[in-house]
PDB file of C-alpha atoms and ligand atoms in Angstrom:
ATOM      1  CA  MET A   1     -47.556 -44.410 250.712  1.00  0.00           C
ATOM      2  CA  ASN A   2     -44.697 -43.936 248.825  1.00  0.00           C
ATOM      3  CA  LYS A   3     -41.466 -45.089 250.685  1.00  0.00           C
ATOM      4  CA  ASN A   4     -39.327 -41.890 249.760  1.00  0.00           C
ATOM      5  CA  LEU A   5     -41.596 -39.592 251.808  1.00  0.00           C
ATOM      6  CA  ASN A   6     -40.381 -41.243 254.765  1.00  0.00           C
ATOM      7  CA  LYS A   7     -37.000 -40.853 253.933  1.00  0.00           C
ATOM      8  CA  THR A   8     -36.345 -37.169 255.520  1.00  0.00           C
ATOM      9  CA  GLU A   9     -37.422 -34.478 257.796  1.00  0.00           C
ATOM     10  CA  GLY A  10     -36.472 -31.271 256.243  1.00  0.00           C
ATOM     11  CA  LYS A  11     -36.979 -27.928 257.469  1.00  0.00           C
ATOM     12  CA  GLY A  12     -40.487 -27.174 255.842  1.00  0.00           C
ATOM     13  CA  ILE A  13     -41.840 -25.926 252.130  1.00  0.00           C
ATOM     14  CA  VAL A  14     -39.265 -24.655 249.952  1.00  0.00           C
ATOM     15  CA  VAL A  15     -40.648 -22.599 246.991  1.00  0.00           C
ATOM     16  CA  GLU A  16     -38.026 -21.848 244.181  1.00  0.00           C
ATOM     17  CA  SER A  17     -38.476 -19.977 240.849  1.00  0.00           C
ATOM     18  CA  LEU A  18     -42.265 -20.672 240.886  1.00  0.00           C
ATOM     19  CA  SER A  19     -43.949 -19.016 238.116  1.00  0.00           C
ATOM     20  CA  TRP A  20     -47.658 -19.328 237.140  1.00  0.00           C
ATOM     21  CA  HIS A  21     -49.464 -17.712 234.134  1.00  0.00           C
ATOM     22  CA  PRO A  22     -53.055 -18.593 233.462  1.00  0.00           C
ATOM     23  CA  PRO A  23     -53.425 -19.032 229.477  1.00  0.00           C
ATOM     24  CA  LYS A  24     -55.697 -15.842 229.341  1.00  0.00           C
ATOM     25  CA  ASN A  25     -53.814 -13.703 231.619  1.00  0.00           C
ATOM     26  CA  GLU A  26     -51.622 -10.659 230.174  1.00  0.00           C
ATOM     27  CA  LYS A  27     -49.065 -10.987 233.014  1.00  0.00           C
ATOM     28  CA  PRO A  28     -48.047 -14.041 235.047  1.00  0.00           C
ATOM     29  CA  VAL A  29     -50.042 -14.198 238.348  1.00  0.00           C
ATOM     30  CA  LEU A  30     -46.768 -15.416 240.230  1.00  0.00           C
ATOM     31  CA  ASN A  31     -43.666 -14.554 238.758  1.00  0.00           C
ATOM     32  CA  ASN A  32     -40.410 -15.943 239.844  1.00  0.00           C
ATOM     33  CA  LEU A  33     -41.142 -16.494 243.405  1.00  0.00           C
ATOM     34  CA  ASN A  34     -38.821 -17.769 246.283  1.00  0.00           C
ATOM     35  CA  CYS A  35     -39.990 -18.401 249.707  1.00  0.00           C
ATOM     36  CA  LEU A  36     -38.998 -20.881 252.466  1.00  0.00           C
ATOM     37  CA  ILE A  37     -41.801 -21.663 254.842  1.00  0.00           C
ATOM     38  CA  GLU A  38     -40.353 -23.276 258.162  1.00  0.00           C
ATOM     39  CA  LYS A  39     -42.098 -25.865 260.209  1.00  0.00           C
ATOM     40  CA  GLY A  40     -43.244 -24.945 263.664  1.00  0.00           C
ATOM     41  CA  ASN A  41     -44.477 -21.296 263.048  1.00  0.00           C
ATOM     42  CA  ILE A  42     -47.531 -19.603 262.518  1.00  0.00           C
ATOM     43  CA  TYR A  43     -47.363 -17.701 259.246  1.00  0.00           C
ATOM     44  CA  GLY A  44     -49.746 -14.787 258.144  1.00  0.00           C
ATOM     45  CA  ILE A  45     -49.586 -14.177 254.343  1.00  0.00           C
ATOM     46  CA  ILE A  46     -50.578 -10.664 253.819  1.00  0.00           C
ATOM     47  CA  GLY A  47     -50.879  -8.275 250.692  1.00  0.00           C
ATOM     48  CA  PRO A  48     -53.043  -6.097 248.444  1.00  0.00           C
ATOM     49  CA  ASN A  49     -56.166  -7.928 246.333  1.00  0.00           C
ATOM     50  CA  GLY A  50     -54.742  -9.776 243.562  1.00  0.00           C
ATOM     51  CA  SER A  51     -51.374 -10.081 244.776  1.00  0.00           C
ATOM     52  CA  GLY A  52     -51.151 -13.549 244.497  1.00  0.00           C
ATOM     53  CA  LYS A  53     -51.859 -14.720 247.966  1.00  0.00           C
ATOM     54  CA  THR A  54     -54.386 -17.690 246.835  1.00  0.00           C
ATOM     55  CA  SER A  55     -52.504 -18.604 243.834  1.00  0.00           C
ATOM     56  CA  LEU A  56     -49.325 -19.419 245.985  1.00  0.00           C
ATOM     57  CA  VAL A  57     -51.373 -21.674 248.115  1.00  0.00           C
ATOM     58  CA  LYS A  58     -53.162 -23.268 245.665  1.00  0.00           C
ATOM     59  CA  ASN A  59     -49.846 -24.167 243.912  1.00  0.00           C
ATOM     60  CA  ILE A  60     -48.481 -25.433 247.539  1.00  0.00           C
ATOM     61  CA  LEU A  61     -51.434 -27.724 247.326  1.00  0.00           C
ATOM     62  CA  ARG A  62     -51.085 -28.385 243.715  1.00  0.00           C
ATOM     63  CA  PHE A  63     -54.640 -27.453 242.659  1.00  0.00           C
ATOM     64  CA  ILE A  64     -52.869 -25.855 240.042  1.00  0.00           C
ATOM     65  CA  GLU A  65     -49.878 -26.737 238.397  1.00  0.00           C
ATOM     66  CA  PRO A  66     -46.614 -24.522 238.017  1.00  0.00           C
ATOM     67  CA  GLU A  67     -45.727 -23.272 235.142  1.00  0.00           C
ATOM     68  CA  ASP A  68     -42.106 -23.211 236.097  1.00  0.00           C
ATOM     69  CA  GLY A  69     -40.056 -23.900 239.593  1.00  0.00           C
ATOM     70  CA  ASN A  70     -40.102 -26.247 242.415  1.00  0.00           C
ATOM     71  CA  ILE A  71     -42.071 -26.727 245.638  1.00  0.00           C
ATOM     72  CA  THR A  72     -40.611 -29.155 247.902  1.00  0.00           C
ATOM     73  CA  LEU A  73     -42.092 -30.261 251.207  1.00  0.00           C
ATOM     74  CA  ASP A  74     -39.655 -31.794 253.631  1.00  0.00           C
ATOM     75  CA  GLU A  75     -37.300 -31.855 250.667  1.00  0.00           C
ATOM     76  CA  ILE A  76     -39.376 -33.970 248.671  1.00  0.00           C
ATOM     77  CA  ASN A  77     -40.838 -32.441 245.094  1.00  0.00           C
ATOM     78  CA  LEU A  78     -44.555 -32.019 245.940  1.00  0.00           C
ATOM     79  CA  LYS A  79     -45.122 -33.517 242.400  1.00  0.00           C
ATOM     80  CA  HIS A  80     -44.235 -36.575 243.958  1.00  0.00           C
ATOM     81  CA  TYR A  81     -46.698 -36.691 246.554  1.00  0.00           C
ATOM     82  CA  LYS A  82     -50.022 -38.908 245.615  1.00  0.00           C
ATOM     83  CA  ARG A  83     -52.775 -36.935 246.501  1.00  0.00           C
ATOM     84  CA  ARG A  84     -53.772 -38.912 249.451  1.00  0.00           C
ATOM     85  CA  ASP A  85     -50.316 -38.435 251.095  1.00  0.00           C
ATOM     86  CA  LEU A  86     -50.107 -35.004 250.570  1.00  0.00           C
ATOM     87  CA  ALA A  87     -53.783 -34.991 252.322  1.00  0.00           C
ATOM     88  CA  LYS A  88     -52.435 -36.611 255.518  1.00  0.00           C
ATOM     89  CA  LYS A  89     -49.330 -33.721 255.291  1.00  0.00           C
ATOM     90  CA  ILE A  90     -51.341 -30.402 254.405  1.00  0.00           C
ATOM     91  CA  ALA A  91     -55.137 -29.639 255.296  1.00  0.00           C
ATOM     92  CA  LEU A  92     -56.616 -26.743 253.678  1.00  0.00           C
ATOM     93  CA  VAL A  93     -59.482 -24.453 254.714  1.00  0.00           C
ATOM     94  CA  PRO A  94     -60.225 -22.690 251.169  1.00  0.00           C
ATOM     95  CA  GLN A  95     -61.648 -19.350 250.610  1.00  0.00           C
ATOM     96  CA  ASN A  96     -65.493 -19.459 250.332  1.00  0.00           C
ATOM     97  CA  THR A  97     -66.207 -23.125 250.248  1.00  0.00           C
ATOM     98  CA  VAL A  98     -69.709 -23.844 249.077  1.00  0.00           C
ATOM     99  CA  LEU A  99     -70.774 -27.089 250.802  1.00  0.00           C
ATOM    100  CA  ASP A 100     -72.886 -29.626 249.816  1.00  0.00           C
ATOM    101  CA  SER A 101     -76.207 -29.044 251.482  1.00  0.00           C
ATOM    102  CA  SER A 102     -77.515 -32.872 251.643  1.00  0.00           C
ATOM    103  CA  PHE A 103     -74.916 -33.064 254.299  1.00  0.00           C
ATOM    104  CA  ARG A 104     -75.142 -32.741 258.037  1.00  0.00           C
ATOM    105  CA  THR A 105     -72.309 -31.018 259.610  1.00  0.00           C
ATOM    106  CA  TYR A 106     -71.015 -33.651 261.195  1.00  0.00           C
ATOM    107  CA  ASP A 107     -70.792 -35.482 258.309  1.00  0.00           C
ATOM    108  CA  ILE A 108     -68.695 -32.535 256.368  1.00  0.00           C
ATOM    109  CA  VAL A 109     -66.345 -32.462 259.552  1.00  0.00           C
ATOM    110  CA  MET A 110     -66.123 -36.404 259.019  1.00  0.00           C
ATOM    111  CA  MET A 111     -64.732 -35.913 255.534  1.00  0.00           C
ATOM    112  CA  GLY A 112     -61.721 -34.402 256.961  1.00  0.00           C
ATOM    113  CA  ARG A 113     -60.831 -38.097 258.415  1.00  0.00           C
ATOM    114  CA  ILE A 114     -61.211 -39.742 254.537  1.00  0.00           C
ATOM    115  CA  PRO A 115     -57.173 -39.678 254.019  1.00  0.00           C
ATOM    116  CA  HIS A 116     -56.731 -41.762 257.097  1.00  0.00           C
ATOM    117  CA  GLN A 117     -59.602 -44.213 256.502  1.00  0.00           C
ATOM    118  CA  LYS A 118     -59.410 -47.384 254.084  1.00  0.00           C
ATOM    119  CA  ARG A 119     -61.972 -47.455 251.338  1.00  0.00           C
ATOM    120  CA  PHE A 120     -65.146 -48.198 252.658  1.00  0.00           C
ATOM    121  CA  ALA A 121     -64.293 -48.305 256.025  1.00  0.00           C
ATOM    122  CA  ASN A 122     -66.514 -47.203 259.121  1.00  0.00           C
ATOM    123  CA  ALA A 123     -65.114 -44.378 261.266  1.00  0.00           C
ATOM    124  CA  SER A 124     -63.078 -45.729 263.822  1.00  0.00           C
ATOM    125  CA  GLU A 125     -62.993 -44.456 267.522  1.00  0.00           C
ATOM    126  CA  THR A 126     -60.008 -42.319 266.593  1.00  0.00           C
ATOM    127  CA  ASP A 127     -61.867 -40.707 263.717  1.00  0.00           C
ATOM    128  CA  SER A 128     -65.018 -40.021 266.019  1.00  0.00           C
ATOM    129  CA  ASP A 129     -62.524 -38.456 268.901  1.00  0.00           C
ATOM    130  CA  MET A 130     -60.905 -36.411 266.112  1.00  0.00           C
ATOM    131  CA  VAL A 131     -64.066 -34.782 264.542  1.00  0.00           C
ATOM    132  CA  GLN A 132     -65.570 -34.252 268.364  1.00  0.00           C
ATOM    133  CA  LYS A 133     -62.288 -32.556 269.369  1.00  0.00           C
ATOM    134  CA  ALA A 134     -62.138 -30.475 266.153  1.00  0.00           C
ATOM    135  CA  MET A 135     -65.938 -29.422 266.419  1.00  0.00           C
ATOM    136  CA  LEU A 136     -65.457 -28.431 270.232  1.00  0.00           C
ATOM    137  CA  LEU A 137     -62.277 -26.295 269.152  1.00  0.00           C
ATOM    138  CA  THR A 138     -64.150 -24.505 266.509  1.00  0.00           C
ATOM    139  CA  ASP A 139     -67.297 -23.844 268.947  1.00  0.00           C
ATOM    140  CA  CYS A 140     -69.526 -26.041 266.327  1.00  0.00           C
ATOM    141  CA  TYR A 141     -70.449 -29.124 268.061  1.00  0.00           C
ATOM    142  CA  GLN A 142     -73.690 -27.821 268.831  1.00  0.00           C
ATOM    143  CA  LEU A 143     -74.339 -27.686 265.037  1.00  0.00           C
ATOM    144  CA  GLN A 144     -73.568 -31.342 264.295  1.00  0.00           C
ATOM    145  CA  ASP A 145     -77.066 -32.502 263.662  1.00  0.00           C
ATOM    146  CA  LYS A 146     -77.848 -29.389 261.163  1.00  0.00           C
ATOM    147  CA  SER A 147     -78.052 -29.779 257.698  1.00  0.00           C
ATOM    148  CA  VAL A 148     -75.522 -27.632 256.179  1.00  0.00           C
ATOM    149  CA  ALA A 149     -77.878 -26.005 253.851  1.00  0.00           C
ATOM    150  CA  THR A 150     -79.183 -23.859 257.130  1.00  0.00           C
ATOM    151  CA  LEU A 151     -75.866 -22.908 258.387  1.00  0.00           C
ATOM    152  CA  SER A 152     -75.090 -18.931 258.332  1.00  0.00           C
ATOM    153  CA  GLY A 153     -71.582 -17.659 256.597  1.00  0.00           C
ATOM    154  CA  GLY A 154     -69.599 -17.770 259.918  1.00  0.00           C
ATOM    155  CA  GLU A 155     -70.956 -21.068 260.801  1.00  0.00           C
ATOM    156  CA  SER A 156     -70.106 -22.692 257.398  1.00  0.00           C
ATOM    157  CA  GLN A 157     -66.523 -21.339 257.866  1.00  0.00           C
ATOM    158  CA  ARG A 158     -66.204 -22.719 261.212  1.00  0.00           C
ATOM    159  CA  VAL A 159     -67.414 -25.962 259.985  1.00  0.00           C
ATOM    160  CA  VAL A 160     -64.977 -26.034 257.069  1.00  0.00           C
ATOM    161  CA  THR A 161     -62.059 -25.290 259.744  1.00  0.00           C
ATOM    162  CA  ALA A 162     -63.361 -27.956 261.893  1.00  0.00           C
ATOM    163  CA  ARG A 163     -63.047 -30.426 259.003  1.00  0.00           C
ATOM    164  CA  ALA A 164     -59.631 -28.861 258.275  1.00  0.00           C
ATOM    165  CA  ILE A 165     -58.307 -29.590 261.842  1.00  0.00           C
ATOM    166  CA  ALA A 166     -59.836 -33.140 262.039  1.00  0.00           C
ATOM    167  CA  GLN A 167     -57.736 -34.144 259.123  1.00  0.00           C
ATOM    168  CA  ASP A 168     -54.850 -33.647 261.865  1.00  0.00           C
ATOM    169  CA  THR A 169     -52.101 -32.998 259.708  1.00  0.00           C
ATOM    170  CA  GLN A 170     -48.721 -31.453 260.300  1.00  0.00           C
ATOM    171  CA  TRP A 171     -49.366 -28.232 258.184  1.00  0.00           C
ATOM    172  CA  LEU A 172     -52.698 -26.179 258.179  1.00  0.00           C
ATOM    173  CA  ILE A 173     -53.205 -23.834 255.385  1.00  0.00           C
ATOM    174  CA  LEU A 174     -56.188 -21.237 255.920  1.00  0.00           C
ATOM    175  CA  ASP A 175     -57.456 -18.787 253.073  1.00  0.00           C
ATOM    176  CA  GLU A 176     -58.869 -15.794 254.708  1.00  0.00           C
ATOM    177  CA  PRO A 177     -60.277 -18.066 257.727  1.00  0.00           C
ATOM    178  CA  THR A 178     -61.824 -15.156 259.704  1.00  0.00           C
ATOM    179  CA  SER A 179     -63.361 -13.139 256.838  1.00  0.00           C
ATOM    180  CA  SER A 180     -66.800 -14.415 257.943  1.00  0.00           C
ATOM    181  CA  LEU A 181     -66.634 -14.669 261.471  1.00  0.00           C
ATOM    182  CA  ASP A 182     -67.792 -12.096 264.137  1.00  0.00           C
ATOM    183  CA  ILE A 183     -65.033 -10.616 266.674  1.00  0.00           C
ATOM    184  CA  LYS A 184     -65.423 -13.355 268.943  1.00  0.00           C
ATOM    185  CA  HIS A 185     -65.292 -16.061 266.936  1.00  0.00           C
ATOM    186  CA  GLN A 186     -62.133 -14.466 265.200  1.00  0.00           C
ATOM    187  CA  LEU A 187     -60.504 -14.478 268.130  1.00  0.00           C
ATOM    188  CA  GLU A 188     -61.399 -17.846 269.341  1.00  0.00           C
ATOM    189  CA  LEU A 189     -60.401 -19.319 265.788  1.00  0.00           C
ATOM    190  CA  MET A 190     -56.988 -17.597 266.388  1.00  0.00           C
ATOM    191  CA  ASP A 191     -56.408 -18.721 269.757  1.00  0.00           C
ATOM    192  CA  SER A 192     -57.477 -22.250 268.636  1.00  0.00           C
ATOM    193  CA  LEU A 193     -54.728 -22.209 265.752  1.00  0.00           C
ATOM    194  CA  LYS A 194     -52.301 -20.999 268.438  1.00  0.00           C
ATOM    195  CA  LYS A 195     -53.046 -23.597 270.799  1.00  0.00           C
ATOM    196  CA  LEU A 196     -52.449 -26.335 268.095  1.00  0.00           C
ATOM    197  CA  ASN A 197     -49.154 -24.760 267.285  1.00  0.00           C
ATOM    198  CA  GLU A 198     -47.922 -24.476 270.670  1.00  0.00           C
ATOM    199  CA  LYS A 199     -49.663 -27.848 272.063  1.00  0.00           C
ATOM    200  CA  LYS A 200     -49.461 -29.975 268.889  1.00  0.00           C
ATOM    201  CA  GLY A 201     -46.415 -28.286 267.072  1.00  0.00           C
ATOM    202  CA  LYS A 202     -48.689 -27.716 264.017  1.00  0.00           C
ATOM    203  CA  THR A 203     -47.553 -25.435 261.377  1.00  0.00           C
ATOM    204  CA  ILE A 204     -50.093 -22.635 260.454  1.00  0.00           C
ATOM    205  CA  ILE A 205     -50.270 -20.819 257.407  1.00  0.00           C
ATOM    206  CA  ALA A 206     -53.158 -18.429 257.147  1.00  0.00           C
ATOM    207  CA  VAL A 207     -54.002 -15.828 254.286  1.00  0.00           C
ATOM    208  CA  LEU A 208     -55.161 -12.725 256.217  1.00  0.00           C
ATOM    209  CA  HIS A 209     -56.353  -9.229 255.498  1.00  0.00           C
ATOM    210  CA  ASP A 210     -56.450  -8.077 259.062  1.00  0.00           C
ATOM    211  CA  ILE A 211     -53.030  -6.811 259.557  1.00  0.00           C
ATOM    212  CA  ASN A 212     -53.812  -6.674 263.537  1.00  0.00           C
ATOM    213  CA  ILE A 213     -54.906 -10.454 263.280  1.00  0.00           C
ATOM    214  CA  ALA A 214     -51.995 -11.100 261.649  1.00  0.00           C
ATOM    215  CA  ALA A 215     -49.338  -8.866 264.053  1.00  0.00           C
ATOM    216  CA  ALA A 216     -51.251 -10.498 267.399  1.00  0.00           C
ATOM    217  CA  TYR A 217     -50.983 -14.093 266.359  1.00  0.00           C
ATOM    218  CA  CYS A 218     -48.498 -14.797 263.648  1.00  0.00           C
ATOM    219  CA  ASN A 219     -44.601 -14.921 264.623  1.00  0.00           C
ATOM    220  CA  ARG A 220     -43.581 -14.934 260.989  1.00  0.00           C
ATOM    221  CA  ILE A 221     -45.045 -13.081 258.227  1.00  0.00           C
ATOM    222  CA  ILE A 222     -44.872 -13.272 254.354  1.00  0.00           C
ATOM    223  CA  MET A 223     -45.749  -9.983 252.431  1.00  0.00           C
ATOM    224  CA  MET A 224     -46.718 -10.336 249.017  1.00  0.00           C
ATOM    225  CA  LYS A 225     -47.141  -7.659 246.051  1.00  0.00           C
ATOM    226  CA  ASN A 226     -47.467  -8.223 242.325  1.00  0.00           C
ATOM    227  CA  GLY A 227     -47.020 -12.108 242.146  1.00  0.00           C
ATOM    228  CA  GLN A 228     -43.856 -11.930 244.400  1.00  0.00           C
ATOM    229  CA  ILE A 229     -42.684 -11.939 247.545  1.00  0.00           C
ATOM    230  CA  HIS A 230     -41.695  -8.446 249.013  1.00  0.00           C
ATOM    231  CA  SER A 231     -40.708  -9.677 252.675  1.00  0.00           C
ATOM    232  CA  ASN A 232     -40.728 -12.786 254.528  1.00  0.00           C
ATOM    233  CA  GLY A 233     -39.499 -13.023 258.248  1.00  0.00           C
ATOM    234  CA  LYS A 234     -40.293 -11.968 261.878  1.00  0.00           C
ATOM    235  CA  THR A 235     -43.368 -10.257 262.379  1.00  0.00           C
ATOM    236  CA  GLU A 236     -42.140  -7.136 263.745  1.00  0.00           C
ATOM    237  CA  GLU A 237     -39.376  -7.037 261.186  1.00  0.00           C
ATOM    238  CA  VAL A 238     -41.761  -7.331 258.232  1.00  0.00           C
ATOM    239  CA  LEU A 239     -44.516  -5.151 259.632  1.00  0.00           C
ATOM    240  CA  THR A 240     -42.685  -1.786 259.346  1.00  0.00           C
ATOM    241  CA  LYS A 241     -43.967   1.207 258.275  1.00  0.00           C
ATOM    242  CA  GLU A 242     -41.931   1.422 255.189  1.00  0.00           C
ATOM    243  CA  ASN A 243     -42.705  -2.006 254.266  1.00  0.00           C
ATOM    244  CA  LEU A 244     -46.536  -1.421 254.692  1.00  0.00           C
ATOM    245  CA  ASN A 245     -46.609   1.847 252.948  1.00  0.00           C
ATOM    246  CA  ASN A 246     -44.824   0.360 249.905  1.00  0.00           C
ATOM    247  CA  VAL A 247     -46.925  -2.570 249.475  1.00  0.00           C
ATOM    248  CA  TYR A 248     -50.718  -1.107 250.350  1.00  0.00           C
ATOM    249  CA  GLU A 249     -49.731   2.313 249.257  1.00  0.00           C
ATOM    250  CA  VAL A 250     -51.539   3.895 252.476  1.00  0.00           C
ATOM    251  CA  ASP A 251     -49.854   5.542 255.552  1.00  0.00           C
ATOM    252  CA  PHE A 252     -49.715   3.505 258.704  1.00  0.00           C
ATOM    253  CA  GLU A 253     -49.072   4.721 262.557  1.00  0.00           C
ATOM    254  CA  ILE A 254     -47.688   1.841 264.488  1.00  0.00           C
ATOM    255  CA  LEU A 255     -48.854   2.166 268.432  1.00  0.00           C
ATOM    256  CA  GLU A 256     -48.305  -0.234 271.162  1.00  0.00           C
ATOM    257  CA  ASN A 257     -51.442  -1.913 273.006  1.00  0.00           C
ATOM    258  CA  THR A 258     -50.749  -1.308 276.423  1.00  0.00           C
ATOM    259  CA  ARG A 259     -53.036  -4.261 277.374  1.00  0.00           C
ATOM    260  CA  THR A 260     -50.870  -6.703 275.248  1.00  0.00           C
ATOM    261  CA  GLY A 261     -47.499  -5.063 274.744  1.00  0.00           C
ATOM    262  CA  LYS A 262     -48.021  -5.721 271.213  1.00  0.00           C
ATOM    263  CA  LYS A 263     -47.933  -3.443 268.258  1.00  0.00           C
ATOM    264  CA  TYR A 264     -51.104  -2.568 266.480  1.00  0.00           C
ATOM    265  CA  TYR A 265     -51.492  -0.846 263.271  1.00  0.00           C
ATOM    266  CA  VAL A 266     -53.624   2.305 262.065  1.00  0.00           C
ATOM    267  CA  PRO A 267     -54.172   2.731 258.425  1.00  0.00           C
ATOM    268  CA  TYR A 268     -54.560   6.420 257.063  1.00  0.00           C
ATOM    269  CA  ALA A 269     -55.856   7.204 253.503  1.00  0.00           C
ATOM    270  CA  ASN A 270     -53.133   9.376 251.746  1.00  0.00           C
ATOM    271  CA  ASP A 271     -54.769  12.445 252.114  1.00  0.00           C
ATOM    272  CA  ARG A 272     -55.599  12.406 255.475  1.00  0.00           C
TER     273      ARG A 272
HETATM  274  N1  ATP B 301     -57.603 -19.171 237.167  1.00  0.00           N
HETATM  275  C1  ATP B 301     -57.249 -17.923 236.816  1.00  0.00           C
HETATM  276  N2  ATP B 301     -57.277 -17.440 235.990  1.00  0.00           N
HETATM  277  C2  ATP B 301     -56.880 -16.324 235.385  1.00  0.00           C
HETATM  278  N3  ATP B 301     -56.426 -15.182 236.051  1.00  0.00           N
HETATM  279  C3  ATP B 301     -56.548 -15.825 237.696  1.00  0.00           C
HETATM  280  C4  ATP B 301     -56.925 -16.825 238.234  1.00  0.00           C
HETATM  281  N4  ATP B 301     -56.626 -17.038 239.348  1.00  0.00           N
HETATM  282  C5  ATP B 301     -56.222 -16.116 239.765  1.00  0.00           C
HETATM  283  N5  ATP B 301     -56.055 -14.942 238.886  1.00  0.00           N
HETATM  284  C6  ATP B 301     -55.824 -13.886 238.824  1.00  0.00           C
HETATM  285  O1  ATP B 301     -54.582 -13.653 239.618  1.00  0.00           O
HETATM  286  C7  ATP B 301     -54.595 -12.736 240.578  1.00  0.00           C
HETATM  287  C8  ATP B 301     -54.091 -13.056 241.826  1.00  0.00           C
HETATM  288  O2  ATP B 301     -55.221 -13.490 242.503  1.00  0.00           O
HETATM  289  P1  ATP B 301     -54.976 -14.376 243.814  1.00  0.00           P
HETATM  290  O3  ATP B 301     -56.501 -14.775 244.158  1.00  0.00           O
HETATM  291  O4  ATP B 301     -54.311 -15.390 244.098  1.00  0.00           O
HETATM  292  O5  ATP B 301     -54.884 -13.406 244.461  1.00  0.00           O
HETATM  293  P2  ATP B 301     -55.276 -12.611 246.523  1.00  0.00           P
HETATM  294  O6  ATP B 301     -53.727 -12.140 246.504  1.00  0.00           O
HETATM  295  O7  ATP B 301     -55.394 -14.307 246.725  1.00  0.00           O
HETATM  296  O8  ATP B 301     -56.285 -11.518 246.295  1.00  0.00           O
HETATM  297  P3  ATP B 301     -57.420 -11.277 247.259  1.00  0.00           P
HETATM  298  O9  ATP B 301     -56.772 -10.551 248.655  1.00  0.00           O
HETATM  299  O10 ATP B 301     -58.492 -10.460 246.554  1.00  0.00           O
HETATM  300  O11 ATP B 301     -58.024 -12.798 247.452  1.00  0.00           O
HETATM  301  C9  ATP B 301     -55.789 -11.753 240.215  1.00  0.00           C
HETATM  302  O12 ATP B 301     -55.303 -10.647 239.577  1.00  0.00           O
HETATM  303  C10 ATP B 301     -56.565 -12.997 239.578  1.00  0.00           C
HETATM  304  O13 ATP B 301     -57.596 -12.131 238.909  1.00  0.00           O
END
């Protein structure tokens, strides 16, 4: 491990003047974007299709290199992290993962432990324990001996989430983690993430399309529009009628859920 990586425990992820312009695109996808993602919270990243949510996440994980700007984690520039060291800090649940069909579900989840293992070493007791816990938390323990080729879309999504949880990082980034899940599994997954945040202090960043899931589970919202941050702050302060209308270009009614006391959001097409 690079010694400098232990030097400081900063505030979290700081994105400064980030621009990303894919070569064949007319316009930049991310455009001079600034954003602070503070440790210890559950963030929802929301915004319309194409607003740059996945591109932001990919830049944070260094899957793509920014054209301009800096991203630091705990006050250290991400480009100074070795891949393996970054994988001990941040785990990702990508959008629409295609799993290698020759593997068993258990083996896929065990892959989350690779950053913690010595090369060619067998799985330790801690590795097996973390994998078991992650599979129980995501309700896929009973799938452990199945070939991933036979899994449904939602089951695969839960397995990929288990792999990221088994990675046991301070930061967990999930790109549309509930998109293939039925309602019960959506709620169970979000409850599990909340538990990881509350009991283990993990910072969760989830790209979400469902405003009501974001409102119910996230205490911070990053709202994106046209490759920039439109708003970033406490959930109720960001999820206002005005912001929602401005970003999504539809009307919203904000009501109160009498059972949970939380706000919920009903969108209306503009001509209704
Ligand atoms: N590798 C690439 N090359 C060219 N254009 C890209 C590339 N990746 C993304 N884009 C473009 O960048 C824009 C933002 O894409 P991105 O996937 O970040 O949006 P998003 O907010 O996550 O969208 P969605 O809600 O649809 O998943 C889109 O217009 C997309 O076509």
